[in-house]
XYZ file of C-alpha atoms in Angstrom:
298
model
C 0.000 0.000 0.000
C 2.945 2.301 0.582
C 3.686 2.482 -3.158
C 0.290 3.823 -4.180
C 0.760 7.492 -3.116
C 4.087 7.545 -4.980
C 2.431 6.104 -8.113
C -0.398 8.628 -7.965
C 2.112 11.460 -7.528
C 4.170 10.194 -10.479
C 1.111 10.011 -12.749
C 0.119 13.525 -11.733
C 3.632 14.824 -12.439
C 3.710 13.095 -15.821
C 0.342 14.630 -16.722
C 1.584 18.066 -15.627
C 4.647 17.726 -17.858
C 2.594 16.443 -20.771
C 4.236 13.017 -20.848
C 2.299 10.111 -22.312
C 2.594 6.605 -20.833
C 5.736 4.950 -22.241
C 7.263 8.305 -23.139
C 10.580 7.221 -21.655
C 10.696 4.041 -23.772
C 12.866 4.257 -26.864
C 10.851 3.732 -30.030
C 12.516 1.403 -32.469
C 13.337 2.610 -35.961
C 10.900 0.947 -38.346
C 12.533 -0.282 -41.539
C 11.642 -2.653 -44.359
C 13.744 -5.129 -46.338
C 12.784 -6.690 -49.630
C 13.692 -10.335 -48.935
C 14.809 -12.651 -46.137
C 18.582 -12.601 -46.698
C 18.634 -8.815 -46.704
C 16.293 -8.710 -43.721
C 18.757 -10.737 -41.664
C 21.691 -8.486 -42.591
C 19.650 -5.431 -41.531
C 18.814 -7.116 -38.201
C 22.455 -7.993 -37.572
C 23.521 -4.375 -38.072
C 20.482 -2.701 -36.519
C 20.191 -4.913 -33.467
C 17.689 -3.887 -30.811
C 17.291 -0.365 -32.179
C 15.399 -1.436 -35.309
C 12.145 -3.171 -36.110
C 12.470 -4.949 -39.448
C 9.641 -6.108 -41.694
C 10.611 -8.397 -44.572
C 8.358 -8.786 -47.600
C 9.637 -12.015 -49.177
C 10.018 -14.427 -46.298
C 11.907 -17.681 -45.750
C 12.004 -19.980 -48.805
C 10.273 -17.241 -50.849
C 11.246 -16.240 -54.379
C 12.095 -12.544 -54.688
C 12.172 -12.746 -58.503
C 8.434 -13.404 -58.848
C 6.946 -12.095 -55.607
C 3.506 -10.467 -55.655
C 3.132 -7.779 -52.954
C 0.091 -7.823 -50.681
C -1.998 -5.042 -49.095
C -0.337 -5.919 -45.778
C 3.054 -5.237 -47.384
C 1.857 -1.813 -48.534
C 0.659 -0.961 -45.031
C 3.944 -2.100 -43.474
C 5.983 -0.109 -45.976
C 3.928 3.036 -45.384
C 4.966 2.887 -41.709
C 8.679 2.401 -42.434
C 11.355 5.091 -42.405
C 13.798 3.191 -44.634
C 13.317 0.649 -47.407
C 16.339 -1.569 -48.019
C 16.488 -3.210 -51.443
C 19.103 -5.319 -53.182
C 18.855 -3.575 -56.543
C 20.668 -4.952 -59.624
C 17.272 -5.788 -61.111
C 16.178 -8.277 -58.437
C 12.961 -6.670 -57.189
C 10.974 -5.897 -60.330
C 7.807 -5.619 -58.243
C 9.105 -3.005 -55.803
C 8.012 0.106 -57.734
C 4.394 -1.104 -57.646
C 4.639 -1.648 -53.907
C 6.166 1.781 -53.290
C 3.461 3.489 -55.352
C 0.583 1.626 -53.710
C 1.907 2.252 -50.194
C 2.538 5.980 -50.508
C 5.972 5.375 -48.998
C 7.698 8.665 -48.096
C 10.889 7.333 -46.532
C 14.359 6.719 -47.925
C 15.170 3.899 -50.357
C 18.628 2.395 -49.796
C 20.134 0.122 -52.450
C 22.501 -2.036 -50.437
C 24.455 -3.243 -53.490
C 25.796 0.270 -54.206
C 29.562 -0.134 -54.538
C 29.407 -3.770 -55.676
C 31.025 -4.642 -59.002
C 28.090 -6.284 -60.845
C 28.573 -9.568 -62.658
C 27.454 -9.385 -66.275
C 26.409 -12.391 -68.340
C 24.803 -13.194 -71.671
C 21.337 -14.713 -71.507
C 19.154 -15.270 -74.575
C 21.679 -13.257 -76.591
C 21.263 -10.273 -74.234
C 23.685 -8.933 -71.628
C 22.040 -9.019 -68.218
C 23.139 -8.127 -64.696
C 23.307 -10.909 -62.135
C 21.556 -9.627 -58.978
C 22.807 -12.364 -56.607
C 25.760 -10.332 -55.308
C 25.180 -11.465 -51.697
C 26.586 -14.890 -52.635
C 30.086 -13.395 -52.293
C 30.851 -12.488 -48.679
C 33.030 -9.585 -49.845
C 29.824 -8.072 -51.222
C 28.009 -8.932 -48.008
C 30.438 -6.623 -46.244
C 29.495 -3.825 -48.648
C 25.816 -4.491 -47.924
C 26.456 -4.263 -44.172
C 28.410 -0.994 -44.511
C 25.667 0.600 -46.619
C 23.049 -0.490 -44.090
C 25.136 0.876 -41.193
C 25.497 4.268 -42.861
C 21.786 4.504 -43.661
C 20.776 3.615 -40.104
C 23.179 6.196 -38.667
C 21.752 8.863 -40.981
C 18.215 8.040 -39.842
C 19.054 7.518 -36.167
C 22.234 9.449 -35.216
C 21.765 8.587 -31.541
C 22.404 4.943 -32.414
C 25.704 5.598 -34.216
C 27.901 3.746 -31.730
C 25.566 0.750 -31.685
C 25.325 0.504 -35.452
C 29.090 0.846 -35.880
C 29.789 -1.833 -33.270
C 27.197 -4.226 -34.691
C 28.457 -3.741 -38.245
C 32.077 -4.327 -37.207
C 31.147 -7.516 -35.349
C 29.141 -8.782 -38.319
C 31.795 -7.890 -40.896
C 34.422 -9.628 -38.758
C 32.200 -12.720 -38.684
C 31.957 -12.583 -42.483
C 35.743 -12.465 -42.722
C 35.954 -15.604 -40.588
C 33.319 -17.305 -42.715
C 35.225 -16.352 -45.897
C 38.257 -18.201 -44.584
C 36.154 -21.264 -43.740
C 34.552 -21.314 -47.204
C 37.897 -21.013 -49.003
C 39.461 -23.744 -46.855
C 36.556 -26.120 -47.523
C 36.504 -25.529 -51.287
C 40.300 -25.905 -51.513
C 39.937 -29.462 -50.210
C 37.742 -30.484 -53.164
C 39.458 -32.195 -56.122
C 39.684 -29.683 -59.012
C 37.887 -32.060 -61.382
C 34.878 -32.139 -59.037
C 34.346 -28.370 -58.811
C 31.848 -28.165 -61.684
C 28.219 -28.599 -60.639
C 24.626 -28.067 -61.765
C 21.997 -25.923 -60.018
C 18.480 -24.958 -61.062
C 18.930 -21.274 -61.888
C 22.035 -19.130 -62.239
C 22.202 -17.840 -58.659
C 25.753 -18.804 -57.705
C 27.889 -16.917 -60.211
C 29.338 -14.596 -57.563
C 29.987 -17.550 -55.248
C 31.715 -19.502 -58.011
C 33.908 -16.583 -59.061
C 34.917 -15.817 -55.464
C 35.582 -19.346 -54.263
C 36.621 -21.379 -57.302
C 33.588 -23.403 -58.372
C 31.826 -23.499 -61.743
C 28.036 -23.474 -61.549
C 25.969 -24.460 -64.584
C 22.230 -23.805 -64.641
C 19.476 -24.679 -67.142
C 17.587 -21.517 -66.131
C 18.942 -17.953 -66.196
C 19.602 -15.451 -63.423
C 15.854 -15.122 -62.769
C 13.537 -17.954 -61.838
C 11.041 -16.343 -64.232
C 13.016 -17.721 -67.173
C 12.376 -21.289 -68.270
C 14.913 -23.701 -69.672
C 14.276 -24.793 -73.249
C 14.488 -28.445 -74.295
C 17.653 -27.516 -76.169
C 19.215 -26.023 -73.017
C 18.401 -29.139 -71.013
C 19.777 -31.439 -73.715
C 22.991 -29.397 -73.819
C 23.454 -29.691 -70.054
C 22.787 -33.436 -70.106
C 25.461 -33.823 -72.776
C 27.897 -31.707 -70.742
C 27.293 -33.693 -67.558
C 28.079 -36.939 -69.356
C 31.097 -35.507 -71.179
C 32.670 -33.774 -68.161
C 31.593 -36.407 -65.605
C 29.920 -33.760 -63.436
C 29.296 -35.611 -60.165
C 26.206 -33.942 -58.720
C 23.246 -31.678 -59.295
C 21.934 -29.483 -56.494
C 18.403 -28.386 -55.712
C 17.548 -24.880 -54.526
C 15.075 -23.990 -51.818
C 13.248 -21.470 -54.069
C 12.849 -23.559 -57.239
C 10.904 -26.553 -58.513
C 13.006 -29.707 -58.264
C 11.401 -31.607 -61.170
C 13.794 -30.373 -63.855
C 16.889 -31.385 -61.917
C 15.264 -34.689 -60.979
C 14.890 -35.363 -64.718
C 18.497 -34.369 -65.433
C 19.761 -36.591 -62.615
C 17.778 -39.575 -63.907
C 19.057 -39.180 -67.452
C 22.707 -38.663 -66.531
C 23.243 -40.725 -63.414
C 24.487 -37.659 -61.528
C 23.416 -37.757 -57.917
C 21.238 -35.194 -56.183
C 23.792 -33.509 -53.961
C 21.342 -31.780 -51.625
C 19.605 -28.431 -51.260
C 21.427 -25.132 -51.563
C 19.997 -21.851 -50.281
C 20.305 -19.240 -53.002
C 17.714 -16.444 -52.935
C 16.140 -16.982 -49.519
C 16.910 -18.211 -46.046
C 15.270 -21.222 -44.471
C 12.821 -20.867 -41.602
C 14.612 -19.627 -38.446
C 14.845 -23.167 -37.048
C 16.125 -24.588 -40.355
C 19.694 -25.099 -41.602
C 20.006 -21.621 -43.138
C 18.105 -19.331 -40.803
C 20.668 -16.517 -41.060
C 22.977 -15.131 -43.754
C 26.052 -16.783 -42.237
C 24.209 -20.042 -41.611
C 23.272 -20.055 -45.313
C 26.966 -20.046 -46.265
C 27.762 -22.655 -43.630
C 24.993 -24.957 -44.878
C 25.839 -24.529 -48.558
C 29.524 -25.288 -48.039
C 28.722 -28.355 -45.944
C 26.307 -29.651 -48.606
C 28.779 -28.993 -51.427
C 31.662 -30.582 -49.534
C 29.694 -33.696 -48.630
C 28.595 -34.283 -52.222
C 31.793 -33.355 -54.053
C 34.515 -34.803 -51.854
C 36.279 -37.697 -53.554
């Protein structure tokens, strides 16, 4: 009973000063991220100071996503929109327009050297830059700078979180390179569903071949599939790998016709559920390297 007079006095003082309940609680900075991998990187850098909404969730395909009214509402309440860029989110302009978003758009791939490739006789940009951890560091730095600009009071937190995360990426880089170096050179050529691992292959010394292009919207022609089947037989490619965001039937067919084994599931454009094998950006790399190593080791 002795606390009640104090509580009443405190409420009266708060009312006199014009303070609303919870006025001393720090409101989190509301931000949005286009897809699950990017959402995790934003959370790692932002920590407890940010509230992150992600539009394309675990195991979702950012190439073909269709925004919902709930996405528009969430975006309208956000101060920052983080996107990958490089042509990944073709649907984002529609979402921005429908939401009336007035915040800042941050393209986290700014500063990345884009990978160019020829697809259907056209030069296209590969958007999957996050598959190289060196680019992941650029993403994290761009996110850090944007959060500091929006929330200067959190500068020390964002800088510390970004440094810790970038250091963890450096450690993971070393682990990936060590694991790939153990694979026999003749077994470093593999098949995946769509061309999502070009940056990974260039950075770490693997050759990825895909019947589909850089977007899951493209479909492999019968001629493309026949060409890959011939190449698998000629080069004795040991394994084909499924992806968590694509239909497995095409690779099942290729495996049957060539005798190549299904090496496992790689996470390319999306994380797994939080309790799955690739619930974070770094766990995605850890899982993919373990799956590749298990299937390709002599």
